[in-house]
């Protein structure tokens, strides 16, 4: 009887020891994984990041991301800049804002060894565009948030690393517009603001477009279906141009999209995105589909982590990969094996120097 009692006591002690051990482990695990508002920016989520006035960040449930962080960063954190893939495989970024008041003429080039400074532009530029010519040895930078440069443009020579102003300015000022190289060698400048203004500058929002070729400008007789700024555009494989999103000047952001036909010189509406996006990027993938990355919906204060794919066959959008960081005013460039997304701002007026990639 005494032996059985001892065995029962021993079993109870063992059970109590296991319970205490599990409780200690649970408390330690919970403390170790407590997430602060700043840590939340590093989580991978299926929805959006909301930045409130007190800098608290709310995210949705976790999900695995296709994007991965890179070990190299820009020499200077910046937003609202231009970027382009050069013939040698390097990535050029130009201009942008270092803070809310400083517009830069500086440039950097990304190589296999990281980011290096390059020749500065002639004019400080932010909210401008950077577009490669058909021969891919020269680059056109057009527009600027700086008052003195809103109607100017300049050309970068990738061979000798120099910049030169064009002999003729654009027909009207353009900032926060898009510039797209067409199949015929022309560059389409579309929308934006015709004077420096913020997200509430609806009076300055334009739907006009003009073409650049051989150092001359031509105004299109047709307009976009919506007046847009902070939108994105990309040339599709069939020679048309996809234009999507952007600010509506209220402030708010469009989910709408349209197609520009270079032959008819007309814009036609297509399916809308799942998310409202402004200050985001569109990248044509080898599959012929288009990847929409990042951006912001100012009306709700959200920064979509969800990226979307546009199918040119069905003219519809579907949800795709997840960003690690909510970002807008960033840039994305297609390389031979991945899409490089870099810089931008996360809504707290912080300029990001981080980069992440979407593997093909």
Coordinates of C-alpha atoms in Angstrom, one line a residue:
X1 CA 0.0 0.0 0.0
X2 CA 2.8 2.4 1.0
X3 CA 4.6 1.5 -2.3
X4 CA 1.5 2.4 -4.4
X5 CA 1.1 5.7 -2.5
X6 CA 4.8 6.6 -3.2
X7 CA 4.3 5.8 -6.9
X8 CA 1.2 8.0 -7.0
X9 CA 3.1 10.9 -5.3
X10 CA 6.0 10.5 -7.7
X11 CA 3.6 10.7 -10.7
X12 CA 2.0 13.8 -9.3
X13 CA 5.4 15.4 -8.8
X14 CA 6.4 14.6 -12.4
X15 CA 3.1 16.0 -13.8
X16 CA 3.6 19.2 -11.8
X17 CA 7.2 19.6 -13.0
X18 CA 6.1 19.2 -16.6
X19 CA 3.3 21.8 -16.1
X20 CA 5.7 24.3 -14.6
X21 CA 8.2 23.8 -17.3
X22 CA 5.6 24.4 -20.0
X23 CA 4.4 27.5 -18.2
X24 CA 7.9 29.0 -18.0
X25 CA 8.5 28.2 -21.7
X26 CA 5.2 29.8 -22.7
X27 CA 6.0 33.0 -20.7
X28 CA 9.5 33.2 -22.2
X29 CA 8.2 32.6 -25.7
X30 CA 5.5 35.3 -25.4
X31 CA 7.9 37.9 -24.0
X32 CA 10.5 37.1 -26.7
X33 CA 8.0 37.6 -29.5
X34 CA 6.2 40.6 -28.3
X35 CA 6.0 43.0 -31.3
X36 CA 6.6 46.7 -31.0
X37 CA 5.1 49.3 -33.4
X38 CA 8.5 49.5 -35.2
X39 CA 8.9 45.7 -35.4
X40 CA 5.5 45.5 -37.1
X41 CA 7.0 47.1 -40.2
X42 CA 9.2 44.0 -40.6
X43 CA 6.3 41.5 -40.6
X44 CA 5.0 39.9 -43.8
X45 CA 1.3 40.5 -44.1
X46 CA -1.6 39.8 -46.5
X47 CA -3.2 43.2 -46.3
X48 CA -2.0 46.8 -45.8
X49 CA 0.1 48.8 -43.4
X50 CA -1.8 51.7 -41.7
X51 CA 0.3 54.6 -40.4
X52 CA -1.6 56.6 -37.8
X53 CA -0.7 60.0 -36.4
X54 CA 0.8 58.5 -33.2
X55 CA 3.1 56.3 -35.4
X56 CA 1.4 53.1 -34.3
X57 CA 1.3 50.5 -37.1
X58 CA -1.5 48.0 -37.6
X59 CA -1.0 44.9 -39.9
X60 CA -3.1 42.0 -40.9
X61 CA -2.2 38.3 -40.5
X62 CA 1.2 36.9 -41.5
X63 CA 2.0 35.3 -44.8
X64 CA 5.2 34.2 -46.6
X65 CA 6.6 36.8 -49.0
X66 CA 8.2 36.3 -52.3
X67 CA 10.3 39.5 -51.7
X68 CA 13.7 39.2 -49.9
X69 CA 15.8 41.9 -48.4
X70 CA 19.2 42.8 -49.9
X71 CA 22.5 43.3 -48.1
X72 CA 23.3 46.6 -49.9
X73 CA 21.7 50.0 -49.4
X74 CA 21.6 53.3 -51.2
X75 CA 24.3 55.7 -50.1
X76 CA 21.6 58.2 -49.4
X77 CA 18.0 57.4 -48.5
X78 CA 15.7 59.1 -51.0
X79 CA 12.2 59.1 -52.5
X80 CA 10.5 60.5 -55.6
X81 CA 13.5 59.7 -57.8
X82 CA 13.9 58.1 -61.2
X83 CA 15.5 54.8 -62.1
X84 CA 16.5 52.9 -65.2
X85 CA 18.4 49.7 -66.2
X86 CA 21.5 50.6 -68.3
X87 CA 22.9 48.5 -71.2
X88 CA 25.7 47.1 -69.0
X89 CA 23.2 45.7 -66.5
X90 CA 23.8 48.4 -64.0
X91 CA 20.9 50.4 -62.5
X92 CA 20.9 54.2 -62.5
X93 CA 18.9 56.2 -60.0
X94 CA 18.7 60.0 -60.3
X95 CA 17.4 62.9 -58.2
X96 CA 14.7 62.7 -55.7
X97 CA 14.0 64.1 -52.2
X98 CA 16.3 63.6 -49.3
X99 CA 13.7 65.2 -47.0
X100 CA 10.5 67.2 -47.4
X101 CA 12.4 70.3 -48.6
X102 CA 15.6 69.2 -50.3
X103 CA 15.5 68.3 -54.0
X104 CA 18.6 66.5 -55.4
X105 CA 20.5 66.4 -58.6
X106 CA 22.6 63.5 -57.4
X107 CA 22.7 60.1 -59.0
X108 CA 23.8 56.6 -58.0
X109 CA 24.6 53.4 -60.0
X110 CA 24.0 49.9 -58.7
X111 CA 26.6 47.3 -59.7
X112 CA 27.6 43.8 -58.5
X113 CA 29.6 45.5 -55.7
X114 CA 26.7 47.7 -54.5
X115 CA 25.7 51.4 -54.9
X116 CA 28.2 54.0 -56.2
X117 CA 27.8 57.7 -56.8
X118 CA 27.7 58.9 -60.5
X119 CA 27.6 62.2 -62.4
X120 CA 24.9 64.6 -61.1
X121 CA 22.2 66.0 -63.3
X122 CA 22.2 69.7 -64.5
X123 CA 18.9 70.4 -62.7
X124 CA 17.7 69.1 -59.2
X125 CA 14.7 66.9 -59.9
X126 CA 12.0 65.2 -57.8
X127 CA 8.7 63.7 -59.0
X128 CA 10.3 63.5 -62.4
X129 CA 10.8 60.6 -64.9
X130 CA 13.8 58.8 -66.2
X131 CA 13.4 57.0 -69.6
X132 CA 15.8 55.1 -71.8
X133 CA 16.0 55.9 -75.5
X134 CA 15.4 53.2 -78.1
X135 CA 19.2 52.6 -78.6
X136 CA 19.4 52.2 -74.8
X137 CA 22.6 54.3 -74.6
X138 CA 20.9 57.5 -73.5
X139 CA 18.3 58.4 -70.9
X140 CA 15.8 61.3 -70.8
X141 CA 15.1 62.9 -67.5
X142 CA 12.0 65.2 -67.6
X143 CA 10.2 67.5 -65.2
X144 CA 11.0 68.4 -61.6
X145 CA 9.4 69.5 -58.4
X146 CA 11.9 72.3 -58.3
X147 CA 10.2 75.5 -59.6
X148 CA 13.0 76.2 -62.0
X149 CA 13.0 72.8 -63.6
X150 CA 9.3 71.9 -64.1
X151 CA 9.4 72.3 -67.9
X152 CA 13.0 71.2 -68.5
X153 CA 14.5 67.9 -69.7
X154 CA 18.0 66.6 -70.0
X155 CA 19.7 63.6 -71.5
X156 CA 22.2 61.2 -69.8
X157 CA 24.9 59.6 -71.9
X158 CA 25.6 56.2 -70.4
X159 CA 28.8 55.8 -72.4
X160 CA 30.6 58.8 -71.0
X161 CA 28.5 59.3 -67.8
X162 CA 27.5 62.9 -68.6
X163 CA 24.2 65.0 -68.6
X164 CA 23.1 67.7 -71.1
X165 CA 20.0 69.8 -71.2
X166 CA 17.7 69.4 -74.2
X167 CA 17.7 72.4 -76.6
X168 CA 13.8 72.6 -76.3
X169 CA 11.7 72.4 -73.2
X170 CA 8.5 70.5 -72.9
X171 CA 5.4 72.2 -74.2
X172 CA 4.0 72.5 -70.6
X173 CA 5.3 71.8 -67.2
X174 CA 5.0 68.2 -65.9
X175 CA 5.6 66.8 -62.5
X176 CA 4.4 63.6 -60.9
X177 CA 3.7 62.4 -64.5
X178 CA 4.7 59.3 -66.4
X179 CA 7.1 58.8 -69.4
X180 CA 7.0 55.7 -71.5
X181 CA 9.2 54.7 -74.5
X182 CA 7.0 53.6 -77.4
X183 CA 7.7 50.9 -80.0
X184 CA 8.2 53.7 -82.6
X185 CA 11.0 55.3 -80.6
X186 CA 8.8 58.2 -79.2
X187 CA 8.5 58.9 -75.5
X188 CA 5.0 59.4 -74.2
X189 CA 4.7 62.0 -71.4
X190 CA 1.3 61.7 -69.7
X191 CA -0.6 63.5 -67.0
X192 CA 0.7 64.8 -63.8
X193 CA 0.5 68.4 -62.4
X194 CA 1.3 71.5 -64.5
X195 CA 2.5 73.3 -61.5
X196 CA 4.0 72.3 -58.2
X197 CA 1.2 71.1 -55.8
X198 CA 0.5 68.5 -53.2
X199 CA -2.1 65.7 -53.1
X200 CA -4.9 68.3 -52.8
X201 CA -3.9 70.2 -55.9
X202 CA -6.9 69.1 -58.0
X203 CA -6.9 72.5 -59.9
X204 CA -3.5 71.6 -61.4
X205 CA -4.2 68.0 -62.3
X206 CA -4.0 67.4 -66.0
X207 CA -5.0 64.7 -68.5
X208 CA -3.0 65.9 -71.4
X209 CA -0.1 64.0 -73.0
X210 CA 2.8 64.9 -75.3
X211 CA 5.4 63.0 -77.4
X212 CA 9.2 63.5 -77.5
X213 CA 11.4 62.4 -80.4
X214 CA 14.5 63.9 -82.0
X215 CA 14.7 66.8 -79.5
X216 CA 11.2 68.0 -80.3
X217 CA 7.8 67.8 -78.5
X218 CA 4.2 67.2 -80.0
X219 CA 1.0 67.7 -78.0
X220 CA -1.6 64.8 -78.4
X221 CA -5.1 65.8 -79.5
X222 CA -6.6 63.2 -77.2
X223 CA -6.6 63.0 -73.4
X224 CA -6.5 60.3 -70.8
X225 CA -9.8 59.0 -69.5
X226 CA -8.9 60.4 -66.0
X227 CA -6.7 63.3 -65.0
X228 CA -3.9 61.7 -63.0
X229 CA -0.8 62.4 -61.1
X230 CA 1.4 60.0 -59.1
X231 CA 0.2 57.3 -61.5
X232 CA 2.3 54.6 -63.2
X233 CA 2.6 53.5 -66.9
X234 CA 4.4 50.7 -68.7
X235 CA 4.7 49.5 -72.4
X236 CA 3.1 46.2 -73.1
X237 CA 4.3 43.5 -75.5
X238 CA 1.6 44.5 -78.1
X239 CA 2.9 48.1 -78.3
X240 CA 0.1 49.6 -76.2
X241 CA 0.8 51.4 -72.9
X242 CA -0.9 50.5 -69.6
X243 CA -1.6 53.5 -67.4
X244 CA -3.0 52.9 -63.8
X245 CA -3.7 54.4 -60.5
X246 CA -2.5 57.8 -59.3
X247 CA -3.9 60.6 -57.2
X248 CA -7.2 62.2 -58.0
X249 CA -6.4 65.5 -56.2
X250 CA -9.0 65.1 -53.4
X251 CA -6.7 63.6 -51.8
X252 CA -7.4 60.0 -52.8
X253 CA -6.1 57.4 -55.2
X254 CA -7.5 55.7 -58.2
X255 CA -7.8 51.9 -58.7
X256 CA -8.7 52.6 -62.4
X257 CA -6.6 51.7 -65.4
X258 CA -6.5 52.6 -69.1
X259 CA -4.7 51.6 -72.3
X260 CA -3.0 54.0 -74.7
X261 CA -2.9 52.9 -78.4
X262 CA 0.0 54.6 -80.3
X263 CA -1.6 53.9 -83.7
X264 CA -5.0 55.6 -82.9
X265 CA -3.5 57.9 -80.3
X266 CA -6.4 57.2 -78.0
X267 CA -6.9 56.1 -74.4
X268 CA -9.4 53.3 -73.5
X269 CA -10.5 52.2 -70.0
X270 CA -9.7 48.6 -68.8
X271 CA -10.3 46.7 -65.6
X272 CA -9.5 48.4 -62.2
X273 CA -6.9 47.2 -59.7
X274 CA -7.9 45.5 -56.4
X275 CA -6.3 48.3 -54.4
X276 CA -6.2 52.1 -54.8
X277 CA -2.6 53.0 -55.5
X278 CA -0.7 56.3 -56.0
X279 CA 3.1 56.7 -56.1
X280 CA 3.6 53.1 -57.0
X281 CA 5.4 51.1 -59.8
X282 CA 4.4 49.0 -62.7
X283 CA 6.9 46.5 -64.1
X284 CA 6.5 44.3 -67.2
X285 CA 7.5 40.7 -66.5
X286 CA 8.9 38.2 -69.0
X287 CA 5.5 36.5 -69.0
X288 CA 3.9 39.6 -70.5
X289 CA 2.0 40.3 -67.3
X290 CA 2.5 43.5 -65.3
X291 CA 3.5 43.6 -61.6
X292 CA 2.1 46.5 -59.5
X293 CA 4.2 47.2 -56.4
X294 CA 3.5 49.3 -53.4
X295 CA 2.0 52.7 -53.4
X296 CA -0.4 54.5 -51.1
X297 CA -4.1 55.3 -50.8
X298 CA -4.1 58.7 -49.1
X299 CA -7.9 58.7 -48.5
X300 CA -7.6 55.7 -46.1
X301 CA -3.9 56.2 -45.0
X302 CA -3.0 52.7 -46.1
X303 CA 0.1 51.3 -47.9
X304 CA -0.7 48.0 -49.7
X305 CA 1.8 45.2 -49.1
X306 CA -0.1 43.1 -51.5
X307 CA 1.2 43.3 -55.1
X308 CA -1.0 42.7 -58.1
X309 CA -0.6 41.2 -61.6
X310 CA -2.3 42.6 -64.7
X311 CA -3.2 40.1 -67.4
X312 CA -3.1 41.8 -70.8
X313 CA -5.3 39.0 -72.3
X314 CA -8.2 39.4 -69.9
X315 CA -7.4 43.0 -69.0
X316 CA -8.0 42.2 -65.3
X317 CA -5.9 42.3 -62.1
X318 CA -5.2 39.6 -59.4
X319 CA -3.4 39.6 -56.1
X320 CA 0.2 38.3 -56.1
X321 CA 3.3 38.6 -53.9
X322 CA 3.9 40.4 -50.6
X323 CA 6.3 43.2 -49.8
X324 CA 8.3 43.2 -46.6
X325 CA 7.8 46.9 -46.1
X326 CA 5.0 49.2 -47.0
X327 CA 6.5 51.8 -49.4
X328 CA 5.5 54.5 -51.8
X329 CA 7.5 57.0 -54.0
X330 CA 9.9 54.1 -54.6
X331 CA 11.3 52.7 -57.8
X332 CA 11.3 49.2 -59.3
X333 CA 13.6 47.8 -62.1
X334 CA 13.5 44.5 -64.0
X335 CA 16.8 42.7 -64.1
X336 CA 17.6 39.3 -65.8
X337 CA 16.5 37.3 -62.7
X338 CA 14.5 39.6 -60.4
X339 CA 12.6 42.8 -60.0
X340 CA 14.6 45.2 -57.8
X341 CA 12.4 47.5 -55.6
X342 CA 14.2 50.3 -53.7
X343 CA 13.9 53.4 -51.6
X344 CA 10.7 55.3 -51.1
X345 CA 8.9 56.4 -48.0
X346 CA 6.8 54.4 -45.4
X347 CA 4.3 57.1 -44.5
X348 CA 6.2 58.5 -41.5
X349 CA 8.1 60.9 -43.7
X350 CA 11.1 58.5 -43.4
X351 CA 13.2 58.1 -46.6
X352 CA 13.9 54.4 -47.0
X353 CA 17.4 53.1 -48.1
X354 CA 16.3 49.5 -48.1
X355 CA 15.9 47.3 -51.2
X356 CA 14.0 44.1 -51.8
X357 CA 13.7 41.8 -54.8
X358 CA 10.9 39.8 -56.4
X359 CA 12.4 36.6 -57.9
X360 CA 11.2 35.6 -61.4

